[in-house]
Short mmCIF file of C-alpha atoms and ligand atoms in Angstrom, two decimals:
data_model
loop_
_atom_site.label_atom_id
_atom_site.label_comp_id
_atom_site.label_asym_id
_atom_site.label_seq_id
_atom_site.Cartn_x
_atom_site.Cartn_y
_atom_site.Cartn_z
CA UNK A 1 -7.31 3.63 -32.55
CA UNK A 2 -8.33 4.35 -29.26
CA UNK A 3 -6.95 2.63 -26.09
CA UNK A 4 -8.92 3.74 -22.99
CA UNK A 5 -7.02 3.19 -19.63
CA UNK A 6 -10.50 3.00 -17.37
CA UNK A 7 -9.21 2.71 -13.60
CA UNK A 8 -11.48 3.73 -10.69
CA UNK A 9 -8.47 2.95 -8.69
CA UNK A 10 -6.05 4.71 -10.86
CA UNK A 11 -2.63 3.67 -11.76
CA UNK A 12 0.78 5.19 -10.35
CA UNK A 13 1.59 8.32 -12.71
CA UNK A 14 4.61 6.99 -13.65
CA UNK A 15 2.56 3.72 -14.94
CA UNK A 16 -0.18 5.83 -16.74
CA UNK A 17 3.23 7.79 -18.65
CA UNK A 18 4.76 4.65 -19.53
CA UNK A 19 1.73 2.84 -21.08
CA UNK A 20 0.75 6.07 -22.78
CA UNK A 21 4.19 6.03 -24.36
CA UNK A 22 3.60 2.10 -25.62
CA UNK A 23 -0.07 3.23 -26.87
CA UNK A 24 1.37 6.35 -28.74
CA UNK A 25 4.84 4.33 -30.05
CA UNK A 26 2.11 1.95 -31.89
CA UNK A 27 0.33 5.26 -33.69
CA UNK A 28 -2.73 5.14 -31.38
CA UNK A 29 -4.32 7.11 -29.24
CA UNK A 30 -4.24 6.94 -24.98
CA UNK A 31 -7.66 8.18 -23.26
CA UNK A 32 -7.69 8.09 -19.67
CA UNK A 33 -10.69 7.89 -16.91
CA UNK A 34 -9.96 7.56 -13.38
CA UNK A 35 -11.39 7.88 -10.34
CA UNK A 36 -14.74 7.75 -11.67
CA UNK A 37 -18.14 7.59 -9.69
CA UNK A 38 -21.07 6.94 -11.90
CA UNK A 39 -21.29 3.92 -14.20
CA UNK A 40 -22.47 6.23 -16.56
CA UNK A 41 -19.26 7.58 -16.96
CA UNK A 42 -17.95 4.72 -18.26
CA UNK A 43 -20.90 3.54 -20.58
CA UNK A 44 -19.99 6.96 -21.89
CA UNK A 45 -16.07 6.64 -22.18
CA UNK A 46 -15.87 3.26 -23.91
CA UNK A 47 -18.75 4.17 -26.84
CA UNK A 48 -15.63 5.16 -29.20
CA UNK A 49 -12.76 2.46 -28.44
CA UNK A 50 -11.23 -0.14 -30.13
CA UNK A 51 -9.47 -1.48 -26.18
CA UNK A 52 -9.88 -0.86 -22.82
CA UNK A 53 -7.12 -1.59 -20.18
CA UNK A 54 -8.84 -2.34 -16.43
CA UNK A 55 -7.67 -3.24 -13.10
CA UNK A 56 -10.37 -4.20 -10.80
CA UNK A 57 -13.22 -2.03 -12.93
CA UNK A 58 -16.54 -3.89 -13.41
CA UNK A 59 -16.17 -4.79 -17.32
CA UNK A 60 -20.31 -6.69 -17.87
CA UNK A 61 -22.88 -6.74 -20.48
CA UNK A 62 -24.10 -3.42 -20.08
CA UNK A 63 -20.49 -1.93 -20.78
CA UNK A 64 -20.07 -4.71 -23.65
CA UNK A 65 -23.12 -3.56 -25.35
CA UNK A 66 -21.66 0.52 -25.12
CA UNK A 67 -18.44 -0.27 -26.32
CA UNK A 68 -19.49 -0.97 -30.22
CA UNK A 69 -16.01 -0.70 -31.92
CA UNK A 70 -14.39 -2.35 -28.58
CA UNK A 71 -11.85 -5.92 -29.73
CA UNK A 72 -10.15 -6.36 -26.37
CA UNK A 73 -10.29 -5.44 -22.69
CA UNK A 74 -6.90 -6.24 -20.96
CA UNK A 75 -7.23 -6.61 -17.33
CA UNK A 76 -3.82 -5.33 -16.01
CA UNK A 77 -3.20 -8.23 -13.02
CA UNK A 78 -3.89 -11.70 -12.66
CA UNK A 79 -7.42 -12.30 -11.51
CA UNK A 80 -10.43 -11.61 -14.18
CA UNK A 81 -13.66 -12.28 -12.13
CA UNK A 82 -14.74 -8.37 -12.44
CA UNK A 83 -15.08 -8.91 -16.36
CA UNK A 84 -18.12 -10.78 -17.89
CA UNK A 85 -16.28 -13.44 -19.82
CA UNK A 86 -19.42 -14.83 -21.46
CA UNK A 87 -20.67 -11.53 -22.32
CA UNK A 88 -17.04 -10.75 -23.78
CA UNK A 89 -17.21 -13.24 -26.04
CA UNK A 90 -20.92 -13.50 -27.43
CA UNK A 91 -19.94 -9.54 -27.92
CA UNK A 92 -16.34 -11.03 -30.03
CA UNK A 93 -14.11 -9.17 -27.94
CA UNK A 94 -10.72 -10.62 -26.62
CA UNK A 95 -10.56 -10.58 -22.91
CA UNK A 96 -6.71 -11.07 -21.37
CA UNK A 97 -5.06 -10.86 -18.11
CA UNK A 98 -1.54 -9.86 -17.15
CA UNK A 99 -0.10 -13.13 -15.68
CA UNK A 100 2.97 -12.82 -13.48
CA UNK A 101 3.60 -8.93 -13.58
CA UNK A 102 2.60 -8.67 -9.80
CA UNK A 103 3.30 -11.70 -8.52
CA UNK A 104 6.22 -10.70 -6.68
CA UNK A 105 4.49 -7.63 -5.33
CA UNK A 106 1.49 -9.91 -3.68
CA UNK A 107 3.78 -12.12 -2.10
CA UNK A 108 6.00 -9.62 -0.41
CA UNK A 109 2.70 -8.69 0.93
CA UNK A 110 1.81 -12.35 2.22
CA UNK A 111 5.13 -12.46 3.64
CA UNK A 112 4.90 -9.09 5.55
CA UNK A 113 1.35 -10.41 7.09
CA UNK A 114 3.21 -13.75 8.42
CA UNK A 115 5.67 -11.82 10.19
CA UNK A 116 3.11 -9.24 11.54
CA UNK A 117 1.14 -12.39 12.73
CA UNK A 118 4.09 -14.09 14.20
CA UNK A 119 5.28 -10.65 15.96
CA UNK A 120 1.71 -9.97 17.77
CA UNK A 121 0.72 -7.37 15.44
CA UNK A 122 3.63 -5.24 17.03
CA UNK A 123 1.64 -4.86 19.61
CA UNK A 124 5.42 -4.80 21.77
CA UNK A 125 4.79 -7.92 22.98
CA UNK A 126 7.53 -11.24 22.65
CA UNK A 127 6.52 -12.58 19.40
CA UNK A 128 7.79 -16.11 17.31
CA UNK A 129 10.06 -16.35 14.46
CA UNK A 130 8.77 -17.99 10.66
CA UNK A 131 12.24 -19.77 10.83
CA UNK A 132 11.54 -23.44 10.72
CA UNK A 133 7.61 -23.32 10.86
CA UNK A 134 5.81 -25.36 8.47
CA UNK A 135 4.36 -23.07 5.99
CA UNK A 136 1.37 -24.53 3.23
CA UNK A 137 1.19 -22.89 -0.03
CA UNK A 138 -2.65 -23.52 -1.58
CA UNK A 139 -1.96 -22.92 -4.86
CA UNK A 140 1.67 -23.17 -6.55
CA UNK A 141 0.89 -20.53 -9.54
CA UNK A 142 2.51 -16.99 -10.00
CA UNK A 143 2.09 -15.73 -6.67
CA UNK A 144 2.69 -19.06 -5.01
CA UNK A 145 5.58 -19.77 -6.32
CA UNK A 146 6.85 -15.84 -5.40
CA UNK A 147 6.13 -16.70 -1.78
CA UNK A 148 8.01 -19.94 -1.76
CA UNK A 149 10.77 -17.98 -3.16
CA UNK A 150 10.63 -15.77 -0.22
CA UNK A 151 9.85 -17.88 2.56
CA UNK A 152 13.04 -20.14 1.58
CA UNK A 153 14.90 -17.04 2.93
CA UNK A 154 13.20 -17.18 6.21
CA UNK A 155 14.16 -20.43 6.75
CA UNK A 156 10.68 -21.67 6.74
CA UNK A 157 9.90 -25.43 5.57
CA UNK A 158 7.94 -25.08 2.46
CA UNK A 159 4.58 -27.51 1.26
CA UNK A 160 2.16 -26.75 -1.65
CA UNK A 161 -0.96 -28.23 -2.94
CA UNK A 162 -2.50 -27.15 -6.36
CA UNK A 163 -4.60 -28.66 -8.04
CA UNK A 164 -3.17 -28.84 -11.88
CA UNK A 165 0.14 -28.12 -11.28
CA UNK A 166 2.08 -31.34 -11.44
CA UNK A 167 4.28 -32.07 -8.03
CA UNK A 168 7.48 -32.14 -9.95
CA UNK A 169 7.38 -28.79 -10.71
CA UNK A 170 6.60 -28.15 -7.11
CA UNK A 171 9.57 -30.31 -6.32
CA UNK A 172 11.92 -29.24 -8.39
CA UNK A 173 12.30 -25.89 -6.80
CA UNK A 174 12.84 -27.40 -3.43
CA UNK A 175 8.90 -27.40 -1.89
CA UNK A 176 7.05 -30.62 -0.76
CA UNK A 177 4.43 -31.12 -3.24
CA UNK A 178 1.02 -32.73 -1.32
CA UNK A 179 -1.68 -34.43 -2.82
CA UNK A 180 -4.67 -32.56 -1.19
CA UNK A 181 -5.63 -29.57 0.81
CA UNK A 182 -6.47 -31.46 3.13
CA UNK A 183 -3.02 -32.67 4.01
CA UNK A 184 -1.86 -29.08 3.83
CA UNK A 185 -4.01 -27.65 6.49
CA UNK A 186 -3.23 -30.95 8.61
CA UNK A 187 0.42 -30.74 7.79
CA UNK A 188 1.21 -26.49 8.13
CA UNK A 189 0.63 -23.89 11.10
CA UNK A 190 0.68 -21.24 8.48
CA UNK A 191 -1.01 -21.61 5.16
CA UNK A 192 -0.83 -19.03 2.48
CA UNK A 193 -3.93 -18.28 0.04
CA UNK A 194 -3.48 -18.23 -3.53
CA UNK A 195 -6.02 -19.95 -5.26
CA UNK A 196 -8.34 -18.00 -7.63
CA UNK A 197 -12.15 -17.64 -7.35
CA UNK A 198 -13.76 -20.40 -9.25
CA UNK A 199 -17.26 -21.96 -8.62
CA UNK A 200 -14.77 -24.85 -7.25
CA UNK A 201 -13.26 -22.87 -4.87
CA UNK A 202 -15.52 -20.41 -3.95
CA UNK A 203 -16.50 -20.85 0.07
CA UNK A 204 -14.33 -23.80 0.32
CA UNK A 205 -11.95 -22.51 3.19
CA UNK A 206 -14.31 -23.58 5.44
CA UNK A 207 -14.48 -25.28 9.47
CA UNK A 208 -13.52 -29.15 8.26
CA UNK A 209 -10.67 -27.79 6.39
CA UNK A 210 -9.23 -24.51 8.96
CA UNK A 211 -9.92 -27.38 11.81
CA UNK A 212 -6.99 -29.97 10.25
CA UNK A 213 -4.48 -27.00 11.21
CA UNK A 214 -1.89 -27.31 14.04
CA UNK A 215 -2.02 -25.22 17.41
CA UNK A 216 -1.39 -21.02 16.81
CA UNK A 217 -2.19 -21.30 13.21
CA UNK A 218 -2.11 -18.44 11.02
CA UNK A 219 -4.06 -18.33 7.75
CA UNK A 220 -3.29 -15.82 5.27
CA UNK A 221 -5.59 -14.58 2.71
CA UNK A 222 -4.11 -12.48 -0.41
CA UNK A 223 -5.99 -14.43 -2.78
CA UNK A 224 -10.07 -13.80 -2.73
CA UNK A 225 -12.50 -12.96 -0.15
CA UNK A 226 -15.09 -15.59 -1.80
CA UNK A 227 -13.04 -18.60 -1.13
CA UNK A 228 -13.60 -17.78 2.54
CA UNK A 229 -16.38 -19.45 3.92
CA UNK A 230 -17.11 -16.21 6.57
CA UNK A 231 -19.45 -17.78 8.74
CA UNK A 232 -17.63 -21.01 9.31
CA UNK A 233 -14.44 -18.86 9.97
CA UNK A 234 -16.12 -16.99 12.67
CA UNK A 235 -17.07 -20.62 14.05
CA UNK A 236 -13.44 -21.61 13.99
CA UNK A 237 -11.83 -18.66 15.32
CA UNK A 238 -14.15 -19.25 18.57
CA UNK A 239 -13.59 -22.71 18.92
CA UNK A 240 -9.93 -21.89 18.83
CA UNK A 241 -8.03 -19.16 20.55
CA UNK A 242 -4.68 -19.25 19.00
CA UNK A 243 -5.97 -19.18 15.51
CA UNK A 244 -4.93 -15.77 13.12
CA UNK A 245 -6.76 -14.37 10.01
CA UNK A 246 -4.81 -11.52 8.22
CA UNK A 247 -6.33 -10.86 4.81
CA UNK A 248 -5.88 -8.24 1.98
CA UNK A 249 -9.21 -8.79 1.06
CA UNK A 250 -11.27 -6.82 3.53
CA UNK A 251 -14.63 -9.38 4.57
CA UNK A 252 -18.39 -9.06 4.45
CA UNK A 253 -18.15 -9.64 8.05
CA UNK A 254 -15.06 -7.33 8.94
CA UNK A 255 -17.02 -5.45 11.63
CA UNK A 256 -17.67 -8.55 13.50
CA UNK A 257 -14.54 -9.90 13.32
CA UNK A 258 -12.89 -6.55 14.28
CA UNK A 259 -14.99 -6.86 17.47
CA UNK A 260 -14.68 -10.67 18.01
CA UNK A 261 -11.14 -11.40 17.21
CA UNK A 262 -9.11 -8.18 18.07
CA UNK A 263 -5.76 -9.08 18.17
CA UNK A 264 -6.06 -12.72 16.21
CA UNK A 265 -7.98 -10.49 13.18
CA UNK A 266 -6.35 -7.89 10.63
CA UNK A 267 -7.48 -7.21 7.33
CA UNK A 268 -5.91 -4.37 5.25
CA UNK A 269 -8.29 -1.41 4.49
CA UNK A 270 -8.12 -1.57 0.61
CA UNK A 271 -6.45 -4.48 -1.62
CA UNK A 272 -2.99 -3.45 -1.43
CA UNK A 273 -1.03 -6.85 -2.96
CA UNK A 274 -0.49 -5.33 -6.31
CA UNK A 275 -0.03 -1.98 -5.11
CA UNK A 276 3.53 -0.74 -5.67
CA UNK A 277 4.75 1.38 -8.08
CA UNK A 278 6.82 -1.65 -9.80
CA UNK A 279 3.63 -3.82 -10.06
CA UNK A 280 1.85 -0.80 -11.50
CA UNK A 281 3.99 0.06 -13.91
CA UNK A 282 4.65 -3.89 -14.76
CA UNK A 283 1.20 -4.93 -15.21
CA UNK A 284 0.30 -1.62 -17.26
CA UNK A 285 2.70 -1.64 -19.55
CA UNK A 286 2.38 -5.82 -19.82
CA UNK A 287 -1.44 -4.70 -20.45
CA UNK A 288 -0.42 -1.78 -23.64
CA UNK A 289 2.13 -3.86 -25.06
CA UNK A 290 -0.55 -7.08 -25.57
CA UNK A 291 -2.57 -5.03 -26.62
CA UNK A 292 -0.74 -3.22 -29.42
CA UNK A 293 0.53 -6.60 -30.00
CA UNK A 294 -3.05 -8.55 -30.37
CA UNK A 295 -3.94 -5.27 -32.62
CA UNK A 296 -1.44 -5.31 -35.00
CA UNK A 297 -0.43 -9.00 -35.15
CA UNK A 298 -3.38 -11.19 -33.88
CA UNK A 299 -1.63 -12.23 -30.97
CA UNK A 300 -3.89 -14.21 -28.37
CA UNK A 301 -1.24 -15.60 -26.11
CA UNK A 302 -2.90 -14.46 -23.17
CA UNK A 303 -6.38 -14.48 -24.33
CA UNK A 304 -8.35 -15.62 -21.02
CA UNK A 305 -11.79 -16.00 -22.99
CA UNK A 306 -11.17 -18.31 -25.71
N1 LIG B 401 -4.25 -9.54 -3.21
C1 LIG B 401 -4.00 -8.83 -4.71
O1 LIG B 401 -3.78 -7.72 -4.70
C2 LIG B 401 -4.24 -9.90 -5.47
C3 LIG B 401 -3.16 -9.57 -7.10
C4 LIG B 401 -2.53 -10.44 -7.62
C5 LIG B 401 -3.81 -11.45 -7.61
N2 LIG B 401 -4.39 -12.21 -6.68
C6 LIG B 401 -5.18 -13.15 -6.30
O2 LIG B 401 -4.15 -14.60 -5.80
C7 LIG B 401 -4.59 -15.51 -6.44
C8 LIG B 401 -3.70 -16.31 -7.27
O3 LIG B 401 -2.79 -15.34 -7.85
P1 LIG B 401 -1.83 -16.07 -9.35
O4 LIG B 401 -1.62 -14.96 -10.24
O5 LIG B 401 -0.48 -17.09 -8.42
O6 LIG B 401 -2.31 -16.50 -10.53
P2 LIG B 401 -2.21 -17.94 -11.02
O7 LIG B 401 -3.36 -18.28 -12.15
O8 LIG B 401 -0.57 -17.84 -11.33
O9 LIG B 401 -2.03 -19.74 -10.13
C9 LIG B 401 -3.20 -19.96 -9.58
C10 LIG B 401 -3.10 -21.24 -9.44
O10 LIG B 401 -3.81 -21.94 -8.41
C11 LIG B 401 -4.25 -23.53 -9.27
N3 LIG B 401 -5.55 -23.78 -8.88
C12 LIG B 401 -6.91 -23.63 -9.59
N4 LIG B 401 -7.83 -24.04 -8.95
C13 LIG B 401 -7.41 -24.51 -7.85
C14 LIG B 401 -7.88 -25.45 -6.80
N5 LIG B 401 -9.39 -25.75 -7.05
N6 LIG B 401 -7.34 -25.85 -5.78
C15 LIG B 401 -5.61 -25.89 -5.86
N7 LIG B 401 -5.37 -25.36 -6.79
C16 LIG B 401 -5.93 -24.45 -7.85
C17 LIG B 401 -3.93 -23.33 -10.09
O11 LIG B 401 -3.43 -24.24 -10.83
C18 LIG B 401 -2.63 -21.95 -10.50
O12 LIG B 401 -1.15 -23.04 -10.16
C19 LIG B 401 -5.60 -15.11 -7.73
O13 LIG B 401 -6.95 -15.30 -6.56
C20 LIG B 401 -5.52 -13.66 -8.01
O14 LIG B 401 -7.24 -13.33 -7.94
C21 LIG B 401 -4.40 -10.97 -5.24
#
């Protein structure tokens, strides 16, 4: 059986080696397509494979149509909005993600962005400290939890709101659970976004929510750009000269943001939350193990298109 490692943005070399070893140890054949530039290369590469490991690569109906032997696609990472789940289900292809494998990497970046904001983008001027500041974690999933763990070390006062995670789970970890996003934004000077992009969350971070934040508010986004209402964020930042926005997902209106809010806006040039050697390795190897476990034992524990 053939397993394709399909990555326009490749895994670290060590991670690729580790993935190949897992696949070969199971008696399967790894195939690699990296840094492709045309969709036709993808359509060609998927023809003969039973399994695919992807990162942010698009798996849509056209790719699924071309992959006649395909049984499983695993997104090495948390978000899987790059896979057409309905089309996969229609093609009887199992889709999985590898939850939790890159959470520490993303959480470290979120804290790094907070320090960058607090120290005025390292411009040489006197800044502020995170210690004693209120941090609101918007969604207490794998990344949110890790942000809470690290932020405790900074001495922050930590609050969280999650629509589905029970308050007891949050409170057990020494974090104050709040009952709505509105309450979270009203309470916290720092808010770190960890919600997935869903029909409900898209565009949900809007003017009325953000204007609740206290003076010198800092919004950190290592989640998804789609959750932000970009036009309303611009309006809000125009109305609130102390408001800072730092993101790991470059917005569509990046140029406008740079021009209007030089010292209050920052975006990484390319999504880099999960871009560490460790996260690459963990997520890639987990994906390979999940593929083997599914093809050999039928284990569907991490299936997301049930
Ligand atoms: N920057 C990066 O490179 C990078 C890397 C990994 C993940 N991410 C993104 O970070 C986000 C979080 O990832 P994760 O691994 O923690 O995911 P997760 O699935 O572990 O956690 C998501 C949490 O969101 C909660 N949630 C869902 N809908 C909600 C809503 N409407 N309101 C409040 N809470 C809601 C869920 O209950 C869950 O606890 C995702 O958007 C993911 O795509 C980004």
